[in-house]
mmCIF file of C-alpha atoms in Angstrom:
data_model
loop_
_atom_site.group_PDB
_atom_site.id
_atom_site.type_symbol
_atom_site.label_atom_id
_atom_site.label_comp_id
_atom_site.label_asym_id
_atom_site.label_seq_id
_atom_site.Cartn_x
_atom_site.Cartn_y
_atom_site.Cartn_z
ATOM 1 C CA MET A 19 34.550 46.412 -7.409
ATOM 2 C CA THR A 20 35.682 43.228 -5.604
ATOM 3 C CA ASP A 21 38.368 42.451 -3.369
ATOM 4 C CA THR A 22 40.637 41.150 -6.249
ATOM 5 C CA GLY A 23 40.636 44.795 -7.661
ATOM 6 C CA ILE A 24 38.449 43.941 -10.888
ATOM 7 C CA THR A 25 34.727 44.756 -11.417
ATOM 8 C CA ARG A 26 31.904 41.928 -11.387
ATOM 9 C CA GLU A 27 31.602 42.820 -14.840
ATOM 10 C CA GLU A 28 35.145 41.884 -15.773
ATOM 11 C CA GLN A 29 34.852 38.781 -13.576
ATOM 12 C CA VAL A 30 31.846 37.558 -15.533
ATOM 13 C CA LEU A 31 33.558 37.971 -18.790
ATOM 14 C CA GLU A 32 36.602 35.891 -17.615
ATOM 15 C CA ARG A 33 34.305 33.235 -16.480
ATOM 16 C CA ILE A 34 32.634 33.225 -20.063
ATOM 17 C CA ASP A 35 36.010 33.108 -21.403
ATOM 18 C CA ARG A 36 37.320 30.167 -19.510
ATOM 19 C CA ALA A 37 34.144 28.351 -20.331
ATOM 20 C CA ARG A 38 34.672 28.882 -24.046
ATOM 21 C CA HIS A 39 38.154 27.811 -23.892
ATOM 22 C CA ARG A 40 37.423 24.496 -22.230
ATOM 23 C CA LYS A 41 37.969 21.209 -24.339
ATOM 24 C CA ALA A 42 34.601 20.195 -25.980
ATOM 25 C CA ARG A 43 32.864 17.388 -24.254
ATOM 26 C CA VAL A 44 29.607 15.759 -25.036
ATOM 27 C CA ARG A 45 27.984 15.124 -21.609
ATOM 28 C CA GLU A 46 24.790 13.161 -22.875
ATOM 29 C CA GLU A 47 24.962 9.537 -23.454
ATOM 30 C CA HIS A 48 22.698 9.695 -26.367
ATOM 31 C CA ILE A 49 21.822 12.237 -29.115
ATOM 32 C CA THR A 50 19.100 14.736 -28.674
ATOM 33 C CA MET A 51 17.329 17.183 -31.334
ATOM 34 C CA ALA A 52 19.688 19.921 -29.594
ATOM 35 C CA HIS A 53 22.762 18.331 -31.224
ATOM 36 C CA GLY A 54 21.181 18.939 -34.681
ATOM 37 C CA ALA A 55 20.041 22.518 -34.074
ATOM 38 C CA GLY A 56 23.301 24.472 -34.960
ATOM 39 C CA GLY A 57 23.768 25.923 -31.186
ATOM 40 C CA LYS A 58 26.061 25.017 -28.413
ATOM 41 C CA ALA A 59 24.997 21.477 -28.526
ATOM 42 C CA THR A 60 25.825 21.031 -32.170
ATOM 43 C CA GLN A 61 29.265 22.843 -31.952
ATOM 44 C CA THR A 62 30.114 20.558 -29.187
ATOM 45 C CA LEU A 63 29.235 17.556 -30.747
ATOM 46 C CA ILE A 64 31.398 18.659 -34.080
ATOM 47 C CA GLU A 65 34.445 19.467 -31.866
ATOM 48 C CA ALA A 66 34.152 16.569 -29.467
ATOM 49 C CA VAL A 67 33.209 13.833 -31.803
ATOM 50 C CA PHE A 68 33.808 14.775 -35.476
ATOM 51 C CA LEU A 69 36.763 16.957 -35.364
ATOM 52 C CA ASP A 70 38.675 15.042 -32.630
ATOM 53 C CA ALA A 71 38.019 11.665 -35.013
ATOM 54 C CA PHE A 72 38.612 13.273 -38.594
ATOM 55 C CA ARG A 73 41.197 16.214 -37.670
ATOM 56 C CA ASN A 74 43.177 17.656 -40.476
ATOM 57 C CA PRO A 75 44.046 21.331 -41.730
ATOM 58 C CA LEU A 76 41.171 21.500 -44.168
ATOM 59 C CA LEU A 77 38.791 20.406 -41.506
ATOM 60 C CA GLU A 78 39.973 22.321 -38.578
ATOM 61 C CA PRO A 79 38.510 25.869 -39.821
ATOM 62 C CA LEU A 80 34.823 24.530 -39.431
ATOM 63 C CA GLU A 81 33.748 26.711 -42.236
ATOM 64 C CA ASP A 82 30.807 25.988 -44.625
ATOM 65 C CA GLY A 83 32.974 24.244 -47.161
ATOM 66 C CA ALA A 84 36.701 23.105 -47.493
ATOM 67 C CA VAL A 85 38.942 25.295 -49.963
ATOM 68 C CA PHE A 86 42.119 23.289 -51.532
ATOM 69 C CA GLY A 87 44.295 23.194 -54.601
ATOM 70 C CA ALA A 88 44.033 20.634 -57.200
ATOM 71 C CA GLY A 89 45.640 20.558 -60.718
ATOM 72 C CA GLY A 90 46.474 24.235 -60.438
ATOM 73 C CA ALA A 91 43.307 25.324 -59.525
ATOM 74 C CA ARG A 92 41.637 26.485 -56.244
ATOM 75 C CA LEU A 93 38.475 24.540 -55.421
ATOM 76 C CA ALA A 94 35.729 24.577 -52.581
ATOM 77 C CA PHE A 95 33.924 21.424 -51.466
ATOM 78 C CA THR A 96 30.743 21.147 -49.303
ATOM 79 C CA THR A 97 28.070 18.684 -48.344
ATOM 80 C CA ASP A 98 24.932 18.946 -46.471
ATOM 81 C CA SER A 99 21.797 16.945 -45.570
ATOM 82 C CA TYR A 100 18.003 18.205 -45.682
ATOM 83 C CA VAL A 101 15.510 16.949 -43.474
ATOM 84 C CA VAL A 102 12.975 19.765 -43.283
ATOM 85 C CA SER A 103 9.595 19.185 -42.054
ATOM 86 C CA PRO A 104 7.218 19.887 -43.749
ATOM 87 C CA LEU A 105 8.468 19.088 -47.095
ATOM 88 C CA PHE A 106 6.387 21.755 -48.996
ATOM 89 C CA PHE A 107 6.146 25.136 -47.655
ATOM 90 C CA PRO A 108 5.210 28.645 -48.567
ATOM 91 C CA GLY A 109 8.090 29.868 -50.836
ATOM 92 C CA GLY A 110 9.825 26.672 -51.250
ATOM 93 C CA ASP A 111 10.203 22.729 -50.627
ATOM 94 C CA ILE A 112 12.982 20.370 -49.624
ATOM 95 C CA GLY A 113 14.042 20.177 -53.225
ATOM 96 C CA ASP A 114 15.120 23.875 -54.022
ATOM 97 C CA LEU A 115 16.261 24.174 -50.546
ATOM 98 C CA ALA A 116 18.717 21.368 -50.901
ATOM 99 C CA VAL A 117 20.092 23.093 -53.963
ATOM 100 C CA ASN A 118 20.078 26.645 -52.727
ATOM 101 C CA GLY A 119 21.824 25.586 -49.504
ATOM 102 C CA THR A 120 24.524 23.885 -51.033
ATOM 103 C CA VAL A 121 25.129 26.594 -53.798
ATOM 104 C CA ASN A 122 25.291 29.036 -50.952
ATOM 105 C CA ASP A 123 27.841 27.198 -48.867
ATOM 106 C CA LEU A 124 30.049 27.056 -51.639
ATOM 107 C CA SER A 125 29.472 30.795 -52.514
ATOM 108 C CA VAL A 126 30.265 32.010 -49.017
ATOM 109 C CA CYS A 127 33.553 30.076 -49.555
ATOM 110 C CA GLY A 128 34.302 32.815 -52.227
ATOM 111 C CA ALA A 129 33.741 30.245 -54.970
ATOM 112 C CA ARG A 130 31.715 29.914 -58.272
ATOM 113 C CA PRO A 131 29.248 26.803 -57.768
ATOM 114 C CA LEU A 132 29.440 24.483 -60.533
ATOM 115 C CA TYR A 133 28.320 20.868 -59.913
ATOM 116 C CA LEU A 134 26.275 19.200 -57.232
ATOM 117 C CA SER A 135 25.356 15.805 -56.400
ATOM 118 C CA ALA A 136 22.039 14.628 -54.918
ATOM 119 C CA GLY A 137 21.346 11.615 -52.755
ATOM 120 C CA PHE A 138 17.755 10.595 -51.591
ATOM 121 C CA VAL A 139 16.733 8.645 -48.821
ATOM 122 C CA LEU A 140 13.104 7.495 -49.471
ATOM 123 C CA GLU A 141 10.620 5.776 -47.022
ATOM 124 C CA GLU A 142 8.425 3.012 -48.287
ATOM 125 C CA GLY A 143 4.961 4.582 -49.337
ATOM 126 C CA PHE A 144 6.283 7.987 -50.347
ATOM 127 C CA PRO A 145 4.238 9.148 -53.000
ATOM 128 C CA VAL A 146 5.932 9.286 -56.490
ATOM 129 C CA GLU A 147 3.994 12.786 -57.550
ATOM 130 C CA ASP A 148 5.733 14.170 -54.322
ATOM 131 C CA LEU A 149 9.088 13.031 -55.776
ATOM 132 C CA ARG A 150 8.709 14.355 -59.225
ATOM 133 C CA ARG A 151 7.631 17.552 -57.715
ATOM 134 C CA ILE A 152 10.563 17.842 -55.572
ATOM 135 C CA SER A 153 12.937 16.682 -58.445
ATOM 136 C CA ALA A 154 11.500 19.447 -60.762
ATOM 137 C CA SER A 155 11.931 21.979 -58.133
ATOM 138 C CA MET A 156 15.649 21.002 -57.812
ATOM 139 C CA ALA A 157 15.911 21.253 -61.443
ATOM 140 C CA ARG A 158 14.571 24.683 -61.798
ATOM 141 C CA ALA A 159 16.684 25.921 -58.700
ATOM 142 C CA ALA A 160 19.960 24.222 -60.447
ATOM 143 C CA ALA A 161 19.054 26.203 -63.559
ATOM 144 C CA ALA A 162 18.625 29.545 -61.763
ATOM 145 C CA ALA A 163 21.972 29.113 -59.881
ATOM 146 C CA GLU A 164 23.732 27.838 -63.102
ATOM 147 C CA VAL A 165 24.841 24.665 -61.548
ATOM 148 C CA SER A 166 24.357 21.228 -62.766
ATOM 149 C CA ILE A 167 23.411 17.977 -60.897
ATOM 150 C CA VAL A 168 25.634 15.589 -62.107
ATOM 151 C CA THR A 169 25.619 12.497 -59.991
ATOM 152 C CA GLY A 170 23.315 10.962 -57.224
ATOM 153 C CA ASP A 171 22.290 8.009 -55.210
ATOM 154 C CA THR A 172 18.559 6.581 -54.012
ATOM 155 C CA LYS A 173 18.112 4.432 -51.120
ATOM 156 C CA VAL A 174 14.691 3.080 -50.053
ATOM 157 C CA VAL A 175 13.826 2.311 -46.293
ATOM 158 C CA GLN A 176 10.851 0.443 -44.629
ATOM 159 C CA ARG A 177 7.629 2.316 -43.798
ATOM 160 C CA GLY A 178 7.840 3.893 -40.687
ATOM 161 C CA LYS A 179 11.668 4.112 -40.745
ATOM 162 C CA ALA A 180 12.004 7.614 -42.131
ATOM 163 C CA ASP A 181 10.033 10.622 -42.807
ATOM 164 C CA GLY A 182 8.908 10.552 -46.328
ATOM 165 C CA CYS A 183 11.930 11.794 -47.908
ATOM 166 C CA TYR A 184 15.555 13.016 -46.862
ATOM 167 C CA VAL A 185 18.079 14.721 -49.410
ATOM 168 C CA THR A 186 21.805 14.853 -49.125
ATOM 169 C CA THR A 187 23.672 16.998 -51.347
ATOM 170 C CA ALA A 188 27.442 17.745 -52.143
ATOM 171 C CA GLY A 189 28.890 20.470 -54.410
ATOM 172 C CA VAL A 190 32.215 21.738 -56.071
ATOM 173 C CA GLY A 191 32.916 25.092 -57.114
ATOM 174 C CA LEU A 192 35.907 27.036 -58.604
ATOM 175 C CA LEU A 193 37.743 30.086 -56.820
ATOM 176 C CA GLU A 194 38.389 32.665 -59.291
ATOM 177 C CA ARG A 195 39.546 35.245 -57.015
ATOM 178 C CA ASP A 196 42.727 35.047 -54.508
ATOM 179 C CA ALA A 197 40.375 35.954 -51.643
ATOM 180 C CA ARG A 198 40.905 34.123 -48.226
ATOM 181 C CA LEU A 199 37.798 34.231 -46.325
ATOM 182 C CA GLY A 200 36.781 32.875 -43.145
ATOM 183 C CA VAL A 201 35.590 33.395 -39.543
ATOM 184 C CA ALA A 202 38.959 34.073 -38.193
ATOM 185 C CA HIS A 203 39.716 37.007 -40.482
ATOM 186 C CA ALA A 204 37.560 39.823 -38.652
ATOM 187 C CA ARG A 205 39.727 42.869 -37.513
ATOM 188 C CA PRO A 206 38.856 45.769 -35.188
ATOM 189 C CA GLY A 207 37.289 48.308 -37.251
ATOM 190 C CA ASP A 208 35.681 46.224 -39.527
ATOM 191 C CA ALA A 209 31.888 46.513 -40.483
ATOM 192 C CA VAL A 210 29.086 43.802 -40.257
ATOM 193 C CA LEU A 211 26.329 43.710 -42.904
ATOM 194 C CA VAL A 212 23.439 41.429 -43.556
ATOM 195 C CA SER A 213 21.931 41.062 -46.964
ATOM 196 C CA GLY A 214 18.291 41.434 -46.016
ATOM 197 C CA PRO A 215 15.664 40.806 -43.511
ATOM 198 C CA VAL A 216 16.029 37.941 -41.154
ATOM 199 C CA GLY A 217 14.232 35.015 -39.576
ATOM 200 C CA GLU A 218 11.911 34.685 -42.745
ATOM 201 C CA HIS A 219 12.704 30.801 -43.305
ATOM 202 C CA GLY A 220 12.470 29.649 -39.773
ATOM 203 C CA VAL A 221 9.317 31.232 -38.951
ATOM 204 C CA THR A 222 7.764 30.022 -42.476
ATOM 205 C CA ILE A 223 8.445 26.494 -41.395
ATOM 206 C CA MET A 224 7.133 26.927 -37.924
ATOM 207 C CA LEU A 225 3.771 28.496 -39.045
ATOM 208 C CA ALA A 226 3.749 25.708 -41.817
ATOM 209 C CA ARG A 227 3.534 22.781 -39.325
ATOM 210 C CA GLY A 228 0.161 24.095 -38.448
ATOM 211 C CA GLU A 229 1.128 23.200 -34.528
ATOM 212 C CA LEU A 230 0.392 27.146 -33.677
ATOM 213 C CA ASP A 231 -2.718 29.340 -34.016
ATOM 214 C CA ILE A 232 -0.826 32.180 -35.435
ATOM 215 C CA GLU A 233 -1.389 33.528 -38.977
ATOM 216 C CA ALA A 234 1.295 35.615 -40.612
ATOM 217 C CA ASP A 235 1.911 36.462 -44.214
ATOM 218 C CA VAL A 236 5.501 35.053 -44.277
ATOM 219 C CA THR A 237 7.112 33.171 -47.041
ATOM 220 C CA SER A 238 10.784 31.157 -46.896
ATOM 221 C CA ASP A 239 13.603 33.428 -48.253
ATOM 222 C CA THR A 240 15.178 30.229 -49.916
ATOM 223 C CA ALA A 241 17.402 31.669 -52.629
ATOM 224 C CA PRO A 242 20.927 31.075 -54.384
ATOM 225 C CA LEU A 243 23.312 33.654 -52.982
ATOM 226 C CA ASN A 244 26.298 33.269 -55.669
ATOM 227 C CA GLY A 245 25.318 36.062 -57.639
ATOM 228 C CA LEU A 246 25.061 38.700 -54.539
ATOM 229 C CA VAL A 247 28.477 37.029 -53.399
ATOM 230 C CA ALA A 248 29.895 37.996 -57.030
ATOM 231 C CA ALA A 249 28.659 41.461 -56.956
ATOM 232 C CA LEU A 250 29.896 41.930 -53.433
ATOM 233 C CA GLN A 251 33.330 40.635 -54.114
ATOM 234 C CA ALA A 252 33.414 42.874 -57.387
ATOM 235 C CA ALA A 253 32.738 45.870 -55.306
ATOM 236 C CA ALA A 254 34.696 45.354 -52.249
ATOM 237 C CA GLY A 255 37.472 43.099 -53.457
ATOM 238 C CA GLU A 256 40.193 42.061 -50.803
ATOM 239 C CA GLY A 257 37.931 44.354 -48.248
ATOM 240 C CA VAL A 258 35.785 41.070 -47.685
ATOM 241 C CA ARG A 259 37.051 39.236 -44.831
ATOM 242 C CA CYS A 260 34.299 36.886 -44.240
ATOM 243 C CA LEU A 261 30.972 35.491 -45.547
ATOM 244 C CA ARG A 262 28.526 33.238 -44.058
ATOM 245 C CA ASP A 263 24.980 31.972 -44.827
ATOM 246 C CA ALA A 264 22.728 32.472 -41.747
ATOM 247 C CA THR A 265 21.033 29.136 -41.554
ATOM 248 C CA ARG A 266 20.408 27.058 -38.332
ATOM 249 C CA GLY A 267 20.916 29.427 -35.069
ATOM 250 C CA GLY A 268 20.541 32.194 -37.224
ATOM 251 C CA VAL A 269 22.729 35.468 -37.547
ATOM 252 C CA ALA A 270 23.373 35.559 -33.660
ATOM 253 C CA THR A 271 25.111 32.118 -33.948
ATOM 254 C CA ILE A 272 27.332 33.292 -37.134
ATOM 255 C CA LEU A 273 28.495 36.372 -35.259
ATOM 256 C CA ASN A 274 29.597 34.401 -32.107
ATOM 257 C CA GLU A 275 31.514 32.159 -34.540
ATOM 258 C CA ILE A 276 33.088 35.268 -36.077
ATOM 259 C CA ALA A 277 33.843 36.726 -32.488
ATOM 260 C CA ARG A 278 35.111 33.573 -31.047
ATOM 261 C CA ALA A 279 37.482 32.393 -34.059
ATOM 262 C CA SER A 280 38.698 35.892 -34.618
ATOM 263 C CA GLY A 281 39.187 36.919 -30.956
ATOM 264 C CA VAL A 282 37.250 40.147 -31.140
ATOM 265 C CA ALA A 283 34.068 41.749 -30.341
ATOM 266 C CA VAL A 284 31.038 42.288 -32.450
ATOM 267 C CA VAL A 285 28.860 45.220 -31.414
ATOM 268 C CA VAL A 286 25.440 45.087 -33.106
ATOM 269 C CA GLU A 287 22.972 47.716 -33.338
ATOM 270 C CA GLU A 288 19.255 46.238 -32.724
ATOM 271 C CA ASP A 289 17.559 49.038 -34.456
ATOM 272 C CA ALA A 290 19.797 48.316 -37.661
ATOM 273 C CA VAL A 291 18.920 44.754 -38.091
ATOM 274 C CA PRO A 292 16.550 44.328 -40.879
ATOM 275 C CA VAL A 293 13.340 42.264 -39.665
ATOM 276 C CA ARG A 294 9.768 42.227 -41.485
ATOM 277 C CA PRO A 295 6.885 43.147 -39.336
ATOM 278 C CA ALA A 296 5.224 40.011 -39.638
ATOM 279 C CA VAL A 297 8.511 37.847 -38.629
ATOM 280 C CA ARG A 298 8.777 40.255 -35.790
ATOM 281 C CA GLY A 299 5.387 40.017 -34.634
ATOM 282 C CA ALA A 300 5.326 36.008 -34.810
ATOM 283 C CA CYS A 301 8.576 35.987 -32.861
ATOM 284 C CA GLU A 302 7.486 38.249 -30.231
ATOM 285 C CA LEU A 303 4.389 35.959 -29.797
ATOM 286 C CA LEU A 304 6.590 33.080 -29.323
ATOM 287 C CA GLY A 305 9.429 34.522 -27.253
ATOM 288 C CA ILE A 306 12.204 34.131 -29.627
ATOM 289 C CA ASP A 307 14.671 36.585 -31.007
ATOM 290 C CA PRO A 308 14.587 36.962 -34.564
ATOM 291 C CA LEU A 309 18.397 36.996 -34.529
ATOM 292 C CA TYR A 310 18.387 33.441 -33.755
ATOM 293 C CA VAL A 311 15.981 32.305 -36.394
ATOM 294 C CA ALA A 312 17.156 30.528 -39.636
ATOM 295 C CA CYS A 313 17.490 32.326 -42.876
ATOM 296 C CA GLU A 314 18.079 30.375 -46.263
ATOM 297 C CA GLY A 315 18.721 33.208 -48.698
ATOM 298 C CA ARG A 316 20.558 35.704 -46.513
ATOM 299 C CA MET A 317 24.135 35.882 -45.475
ATOM 300 C CA VAL A 318 26.452 37.904 -42.984
ATOM 301 C CA ALA A 319 29.461 39.956 -44.488
ATOM 302 C CA VAL A 320 32.374 41.415 -42.491
ATOM 303 C CA VAL A 321 34.331 43.732 -44.712
ATOM 304 C CA GLY A 322 36.972 46.320 -43.785
ATOM 305 C CA GLY A 323 35.566 49.606 -42.553
ATOM 306 C CA GLY A 324 36.829 51.526 -45.741
ATOM 307 C CA SER A 325 34.970 48.884 -47.828
ATOM 308 C CA ALA A 326 31.486 49.106 -45.831
ATOM 309 C CA GLU A 327 29.626 51.815 -48.015
ATOM 310 C CA PRO A 328 30.726 50.133 -51.411
ATOM 311 C CA ALA A 329 29.884 46.840 -50.170
ATOM 312 C CA LEU A 330 26.422 47.855 -48.824
ATOM 313 C CA ALA A 331 25.751 49.636 -52.264
ATOM 314 C CA ALA A 332 26.629 46.377 -54.226
ATOM 315 C CA LEU A 333 24.244 44.394 -52.024
ATOM 316 C CA ARG A 334 21.601 46.732 -52.647
ATOM 317 C CA SER A 335 21.960 46.813 -56.070
ATOM 318 C CA HIS A 336 21.130 43.206 -56.376
ATOM 319 C CA PRO A 337 17.425 41.999 -56.148
ATOM 320 C CA LEU A 338 18.173 39.570 -53.304
ATOM 321 C CA GLY A 339 19.997 42.539 -51.477
ATOM 322 C CA GLU A 340 17.711 45.249 -51.796
ATOM 323 C CA HIS A 341 16.975 45.592 -48.027
ATOM 324 C CA ALA A 342 20.578 44.825 -47.195
ATOM 325 C CA ALA A 343 22.194 46.816 -43.890
ATOM 326 C CA ILE A 344 25.312 47.680 -41.878
ATOM 327 C CA VAL A 345 24.419 46.239 -38.509
ATOM 328 C CA GLY A 346 27.355 46.294 -36.540
ATOM 329 C CA ARG A 347 31.097 46.947 -36.205
ATOM 330 C CA VAL A 348 34.112 44.898 -34.740
ATOM 331 C CA ARG A 349 35.853 45.917 -31.903
ATOM 332 C CA ASP A 350 38.908 44.567 -29.884
ATOM 333 C CA ASP A 351 37.243 44.361 -26.482
ATOM 334 C CA PRO A 352 35.639 42.192 -24.854
ATOM 335 C CA PRO A 353 37.340 39.289 -27.288
ATOM 336 C CA GLY A 354 35.133 36.594 -28.359
ATOM 337 C CA LEU A 355 31.475 38.097 -27.327
ATOM 338 C CA VAL A 356 28.729 39.542 -29.376
ATOM 339 C CA LEU A 357 27.220 42.576 -27.946
ATOM 340 C CA LEU A 358 23.675 43.932 -28.736
ATOM 341 C CA LYS A 359 23.023 47.795 -28.315
ATOM 342 C CA THR A 360 19.210 47.764 -27.593
ATOM 343 C CA ALA A 361 16.506 50.152 -28.692
ATOM 344 C CA PHE A 362 16.286 51.325 -25.287
ATOM 345 C CA GLY A 363 19.777 52.261 -24.795
ATOM 346 C CA GLY A 364 21.195 49.216 -23.065
ATOM 347 C CA THR A 365 23.639 46.472 -24.053
ATOM 348 C CA ARG A 366 23.297 42.838 -23.643
ATOM 349 C CA ILE A 367 25.441 39.771 -24.550
ATOM 350 C CA ILE A 368 24.227 37.720 -27.516
ATOM 351 C CA ASP A 369 25.191 34.137 -26.663
ATOM 352 C CA VAL A 370 24.892 30.821 -28.792
ATOM 353 C CA LEU A 371 21.980 28.782 -27.616
ATOM 354 C CA VAL A 372 22.252 25.426 -26.534
ATOM 355 C CA GLY A 373 19.708 24.209 -28.856
ATOM 356 C CA ASP A 374 17.093 25.705 -31.253
ATOM 357 C CA PRO A 375 13.417 26.492 -30.659
ATOM 358 C CA LEU A 376 12.576 25.450 -34.143
ATOM 359 C CA PRO A 377 14.266 22.050 -34.878
ATOM 360 C CA ARG A 378 14.311 20.605 -38.708
ATOM 361 C CA ILE A 379 13.995 23.819 -40.425
ATOM 362 C CA CYS A 380 16.515 22.679 -43.154
#
């Protein structure tokens, strides 16, 4: 207890809360890799530069896509860019990653993905055979997700001005349910679920770069989530509060976004989080928490407490969700924080990292 009558723990929580509510400000004079890693630096860049310049009601929620009405229908629209290195990796490549990532951003908005665009930035000298391989992969992924790539663009830059191939996508989907999903909708008593083992994509990319003397039988989890989302919504209905695919920054970053936007606490049980042994082992060798490692075929779902078991059963009934788990609960205090109950019985704060130890994973 301090002289002011509050505990030191309460003082720390107050300081964290004040820091989080300060106006976003980019202090660096130049862009760094951290600005693209999905952590605090990315959030600051988005809020201080892009949101400040483009502010409007559709953008302000900062969801994975914008939801709006047009011609009597409710639509979702999203866009993304892919700069993954290497372009080809165990379990996938930049092509299916681009399709699946865009499908997933629409799906977690509650929409049925319909149409995609694809833009290619190619470096002079890039092998045509690799481009054919990427295009074929995109075609297979689109067919699996039941979407069509209906328009696109191609640009070529001089040798040395890019890194082989970058892909930019956009997508539109139809909302067929009257669900209102978002990170600001979590309520005390809600359950937090993940659809499967976390961290597989990020670890796969890291090992595929060949920069570390680590061998592990790990493949990317890249996959379309629209079928899984449909199964969840059919089972839990209005009990579904929020859906997010855990890409850059991993599950930890998503949970922090939910806690902050909803003004709630998210309490996670460490032992409940599914992590494959090979991923856990690689993360332990590198000193990385799997909760921060990117996925490309996993989602975080927040559902009402009464919908937790039906939601879990629906996820586990789908091939992509057979290892789904309830990993935590939403509480009212301390607001805006994510707490992890460790396997040793302690509790620690799970904050958002400034950058990401694994850049260019998507």
